[in-house]
Amino acid sequence: MTERQWPNILITGTPGTGKTTHAAQLVEALQGAPSTSSAQWQHVNVGDFVKEKGCHSGFNEEWQSWDVDEDKLLDELELVQQAGAKVLDWHTCDLFPERWIDLVVVLRCDHQQLWNRLEKRGYQMNKIQENNEAEIMEVILNDARESYAPEIVVELQSETPEQMEQNLERILSWVEAWRSNRAEDDDDEEEEP
Ligand code: DAT
């Protein structure tokens, strides 16, 4: 059983599905809810973290992204995830050890809407096409299902603000349930002779 007093949540999905928006609002909601506000919730945008900590071997002009040094990233994140109460936000989900993560949220979006979001963001055509195809082929969802126990992977739609609201409520309820189970486990351990 994990030693963490609070869970770590991974929000993943194809770029543009709403990871960063969800993660930022989720942390705000968790900080504001009486049942979860005693933890030091932190949004870890892994893309920004890679840049800040220099966990890369340079900028890839063709794909307009950093070439991630995975070993360095894992070493740096190992320290961060230990305390729990982290909301990790990244488009890759199969890199992290299973023991780090208690819930994997895979955000999904209609591919036409995703195309529009990425176009608006100014992505190059090769990047838009690649991501659009990945969303249609459910690449991230399949990676998540292959990398984590099925019961901790949830697929949530992220096309409207109403859906986002519902998603946040659902995750908050899940955190509350995780805490209750954790408290029960602690009680059981204390009762053992
Ligand atoms: P990601 O972090 O996955 O790349 P984002 O959080 O930056 O995505 O969101 C991309 C854009 O889409 C941004 O303008 C916000 C919008 N968006 C995301 N999820 C949404 C939702 N459920 N309803 C409406 N707009 C959404």
PDB file of C-alpha atoms in Angstrom, residues 42-176:
ATOM      1  CA  GLN A  42       0.329  21.342  -6.766  1.00  0.00           C
ATOM      2  CA  HIS A  43      -0.186  21.407 -10.513  1.00  0.00           C
ATOM      3  CA  VAL A  44       2.885  19.979 -12.246  1.00  0.00           C
ATOM      4  CA  ASN A  45       2.804  20.861 -15.914  1.00  0.00           C
ATOM      5  CA  VAL A  46       5.402  18.320 -17.016  1.00  0.00           C
ATOM      6  CA  GLY A  47       6.211  20.187 -20.262  1.00  0.00           C
ATOM      7  CA  ASP A  48       7.130  23.308 -18.248  1.00  0.00           C
ATOM      8  CA  PHE A  49       8.947  21.172 -15.682  1.00  0.00           C
ATOM      9  CA  VAL A  50      11.115  19.667 -18.470  1.00  0.00           C
ATOM     10  CA  LYS A  51      12.156  23.175 -19.508  1.00  0.00           C
ATOM     11  CA  GLU A  52      12.663  24.534 -15.980  1.00  0.00           C
ATOM     12  CA  LYS A  53      14.804  21.611 -14.838  1.00  0.00           C
ATOM     13  CA  GLY A  54      16.634  21.188 -18.146  1.00  0.00           C
ATOM     14  CA  CYS A  55      15.401  17.602 -18.607  1.00  0.00           C
ATOM     15  CA  HIS A  56      16.006  17.664 -22.350  1.00  0.00           C
ATOM     16  CA  SER A  57      18.719  17.362 -24.952  1.00  0.00           C
ATOM     17  CA  GLY A  58      17.667  20.397 -27.000  1.00  0.00           C
ATOM     18  CA  PHE A  59      14.838  21.839 -29.044  1.00  0.00           C
ATOM     19  CA  ASN A  60      13.538  19.831 -31.985  1.00  0.00           C
ATOM     20  CA  GLU A  61      12.775  22.340 -34.760  1.00  0.00           C
ATOM     21  CA  GLU A  62      10.866  19.852 -36.892  1.00  0.00           C
ATOM     22  CA  TRP A  63       8.376  19.039 -34.130  1.00  0.00           C
ATOM     23  CA  GLN A  64       8.685  22.365 -32.334  1.00  0.00           C
ATOM     24  CA  SER A  65       9.175  20.642 -29.006  1.00  0.00           C
ATOM     25  CA  TRP A  66      11.919  19.697 -26.545  1.00  0.00           C
ATOM     26  CA  ASP A  67      13.620  16.295 -26.891  1.00  0.00           C
ATOM     27  CA  VAL A  68      12.988  14.967 -23.402  1.00  0.00           C
ATOM     28  CA  ASP A  69      15.774  13.332 -21.386  1.00  0.00           C
ATOM     29  CA  GLU A  70      13.521  10.728 -19.779  1.00  0.00           C
ATOM     30  CA  ASP A  71      16.006   9.480 -17.180  1.00  0.00           C
ATOM     31  CA  LYS A  72      16.642  12.984 -15.896  1.00  0.00           C
ATOM     32  CA  LEU A  73      12.937  13.778 -15.881  1.00  0.00           C
ATOM     33  CA  LEU A  74      12.149  10.657 -13.855  1.00  0.00           C
ATOM     34  CA  ASP A  75      14.914  11.454 -11.364  1.00  0.00           C
ATOM     35  CA  GLU A  76      13.613  14.998 -10.880  1.00  0.00           C
ATOM     36  CA  LEU A  77       9.973  13.972 -10.659  1.00  0.00           C
ATOM     37  CA  GLU A  78      10.687  11.129  -8.230  1.00  0.00           C
ATOM     38  CA  LEU A  79      11.361  13.720  -5.537  1.00  0.00           C
ATOM     39  CA  VAL A  80       8.298  15.779  -6.432  1.00  0.00           C
ATOM     40  CA  GLN A  81       5.738  12.983  -6.450  1.00  0.00           C
ATOM     41  CA  GLN A  82       6.762  11.482  -3.103  1.00  0.00           C
ATOM     42  CA  ALA A  83       4.637  13.760  -0.955  1.00  0.00           C
ATOM     43  CA  GLY A  84       1.446  13.125  -2.965  1.00  0.00           C
ATOM     44  CA  ALA A  85      -1.221  15.781  -3.724  1.00  0.00           C
ATOM     45  CA  LYS A  86       0.263  16.334  -7.177  1.00  0.00           C
ATOM     46  CA  VAL A  87      -1.766  16.874 -10.327  1.00  0.00           C
ATOM     47  CA  LEU A  88       0.548  15.915 -13.178  1.00  0.00           C
ATOM     48  CA  ASP A  89      -0.385  17.167 -16.614  1.00  0.00           C
ATOM     49  CA  TRP A  90       1.308  15.628 -19.644  1.00  0.00           C
ATOM     50  CA  HIS A  91       0.520  14.214 -23.068  1.00  0.00           C
ATOM     51  CA  THR A  92       2.547  11.072 -22.378  1.00  0.00           C
ATOM     52  CA  CYS A  93       1.435   8.634 -19.729  1.00  0.00           C
ATOM     53  CA  ASP A  94       3.518   5.488 -20.143  1.00  0.00           C
ATOM     54  CA  LEU A  95       6.751   6.907 -18.726  1.00  0.00           C
ATOM     55  CA  PHE A  96       5.850   7.147 -15.047  1.00  0.00           C
ATOM     56  CA  PRO A  97       6.209   4.178 -12.684  1.00  0.00           C
ATOM     57  CA  GLU A  98       2.816   2.755 -11.732  1.00  0.00           C
ATOM     58  CA  ARG A  99       3.516   3.271  -8.040  1.00  0.00           C
ATOM     59  CA  TRP A 100       3.553   7.059  -8.505  1.00  0.00           C
ATOM     60  CA  ILE A 101       0.020   7.391  -9.806  1.00  0.00           C
ATOM     61  CA  ASP A 102      -3.333   6.718  -8.121  1.00  0.00           C
ATOM     62  CA  LEU A 103      -5.691   7.985 -10.823  1.00  0.00           C
ATOM     63  CA  VAL A 104      -5.173   8.442 -14.578  1.00  0.00           C
ATOM     64  CA  VAL A 105      -7.630  10.759 -16.302  1.00  0.00           C
ATOM     65  CA  VAL A 106      -7.550  10.502 -20.100  1.00  0.00           C
ATOM     66  CA  LEU A 107      -9.258  13.499 -21.678  1.00  0.00           C
ATOM     67  CA  ARG A 108     -10.954  13.012 -25.045  1.00  0.00           C
ATOM     68  CA  CYS A 109     -12.195  15.464 -27.632  1.00  0.00           C
ATOM     69  CA  ASP A 110     -13.979  15.299 -30.961  1.00  0.00           C
ATOM     70  CA  HIS A 111     -11.195  15.374 -33.557  1.00  0.00           C
ATOM     71  CA  GLN A 112     -12.632  18.273 -35.581  1.00  0.00           C
ATOM     72  CA  GLN A 113     -12.867  20.393 -32.472  1.00  0.00           C
ATOM     73  CA  LEU A 114      -9.336  19.344 -31.540  1.00  0.00           C
ATOM     74  CA  TRP A 115      -8.118  20.386 -34.994  1.00  0.00           C
ATOM     75  CA  ASN A 116      -9.637  23.832 -34.475  1.00  0.00           C
ATOM     76  CA  ARG A 117      -8.076  24.203 -31.033  1.00  0.00           C
ATOM     77  CA  LEU A 118      -4.612  23.285 -32.325  1.00  0.00           C
ATOM     78  CA  GLU A 119      -4.958  25.573 -35.343  1.00  0.00           C
ATOM     79  CA  LYS A 120      -5.900  28.418 -33.012  1.00  0.00           C
ATOM     80  CA  ARG A 121      -2.817  27.627 -30.954  1.00  0.00           C
ATOM     81  CA  GLY A 122      -0.698  28.180 -34.079  1.00  0.00           C
ATOM     82  CA  TYR A 123       0.598  24.617 -34.393  1.00  0.00           C
ATOM     83  CA  GLN A 124       2.331  23.635 -37.633  1.00  0.00           C
ATOM     84  CA  MET A 125       0.318  21.449 -40.010  1.00  0.00           C
ATOM     85  CA  ASN A 126       2.440  18.296 -39.376  1.00  0.00           C
ATOM     86  CA  LYS A 127       1.847  18.645 -35.652  1.00  0.00           C
ATOM     87  CA  ILE A 128      -1.895  19.200 -36.071  1.00  0.00           C
ATOM     88  CA  GLN A 129      -2.203  16.172 -38.339  1.00  0.00           C
ATOM     89  CA  GLU A 130      -0.147  13.939 -36.062  1.00  0.00           C
ATOM     90  CA  ASN A 131      -2.158  14.878 -32.986  1.00  0.00           C
ATOM     91  CA  ASN A 132      -5.468  14.607 -34.794  1.00  0.00           C
ATOM     92  CA  GLU A 133      -4.612  11.115 -35.951  1.00  0.00           C
ATOM     93  CA  ALA A 134      -3.450  10.142 -32.470  1.00  0.00           C
ATOM     94  CA  GLU A 135      -6.806  11.253 -31.038  1.00  0.00           C
ATOM     95  CA  ILE A 136      -8.749   9.277 -33.632  1.00  0.00           C
ATOM     96  CA  MET A 137      -6.601   6.181 -33.006  1.00  0.00           C
ATOM     97  CA  GLU A 138      -7.006   6.564 -29.207  1.00  0.00           C
ATOM     98  CA  VAL A 139      -3.230   6.342 -28.788  1.00  0.00           C
ATOM     99  CA  ILE A 140      -3.060   7.893 -25.311  1.00  0.00           C
ATOM    100  CA  LEU A 141      -6.063   5.939 -24.042  1.00  0.00           C
ATOM    101  CA  ASN A 142      -4.486   2.678 -25.198  1.00  0.00           C
ATOM    102  CA  ASP A 143      -1.133   3.634 -23.658  1.00  0.00           C
ATOM    103  CA  ALA A 144      -2.864   4.411 -20.367  1.00  0.00           C
ATOM    104  CA  ARG A 145      -4.710   1.091 -20.381  1.00  0.00           C
ATOM    105  CA  GLU A 146      -1.490  -0.779 -21.115  1.00  0.00           C
ATOM    106  CA  SER A 147       0.501   1.071 -18.469  1.00  0.00           C
ATOM    107  CA  TYR A 148      -1.850   1.148 -15.463  1.00  0.00           C
ATOM    108  CA  ALA A 149      -4.394  -1.068 -13.734  1.00  0.00           C
ATOM    109  CA  PRO A 150      -7.729  -0.685 -15.588  1.00  0.00           C
ATOM    110  CA  GLU A 151      -9.591   0.393 -12.459  1.00  0.00           C
ATOM    111  CA  ILE A 152      -7.503   3.562 -12.080  1.00  0.00           C
ATOM    112  CA  VAL A 153      -7.898   4.728 -15.704  1.00  0.00           C
ATOM    113  CA  VAL A 154     -10.898   6.935 -16.521  1.00  0.00           C
ATOM    114  CA  GLU A 155     -11.780   8.367 -19.905  1.00  0.00           C
ATOM    115  CA  LEU A 156     -13.568  11.749 -19.770  1.00  0.00           C
ATOM    116  CA  GLN A 157     -14.937  13.917 -22.582  1.00  0.00           C
ATOM    117  CA  SER A 158     -13.646  17.499 -22.725  1.00  0.00           C
ATOM    118  CA  GLU A 159     -15.600  19.382 -25.364  1.00  0.00           C
ATOM    119  CA  THR A 160     -17.697  21.854 -23.361  1.00  0.00           C
ATOM    120  CA  PRO A 161     -17.339  23.897 -20.150  1.00  0.00           C
ATOM    121  CA  GLU A 162     -20.222  21.843 -18.678  1.00  0.00           C
ATOM    122  CA  GLN A 163     -18.285  18.636 -19.262  1.00  0.00           C
ATOM    123  CA  MET A 164     -15.229  20.177 -17.650  1.00  0.00           C
ATOM    124  CA  GLU A 165     -17.326  21.130 -14.614  1.00  0.00           C
ATOM    125  CA  GLN A 166     -18.666  17.573 -14.334  1.00  0.00           C
ATOM    126  CA  ASN A 167     -15.179  16.116 -14.754  1.00  0.00           C
ATOM    127  CA  LEU A 168     -13.819  18.270 -11.936  1.00  0.00           C
ATOM    128  CA  GLU A 169     -16.670  17.265  -9.615  1.00  0.00           C
ATOM    129  CA  ARG A 170     -16.067  13.630 -10.428  1.00  0.00           C
ATOM    130  CA  ILE A 171     -12.349  13.831  -9.702  1.00  0.00           C
ATOM    131  CA  LEU A 172     -12.968  15.711  -6.460  1.00  0.00           C
ATOM    132  CA  SER A 173     -15.382  12.974  -5.306  1.00  0.00           C
ATOM    133  CA  TRP A 174     -12.808  10.388  -6.252  1.00  0.00           C
ATOM    134  CA  VAL A 175     -10.147  12.136  -4.098  1.00  0.00           C
ATOM    135  CA  GLU A 176     -12.569  12.202  -1.150  1.00  0.00           C
TER     136      GLU A 176
END
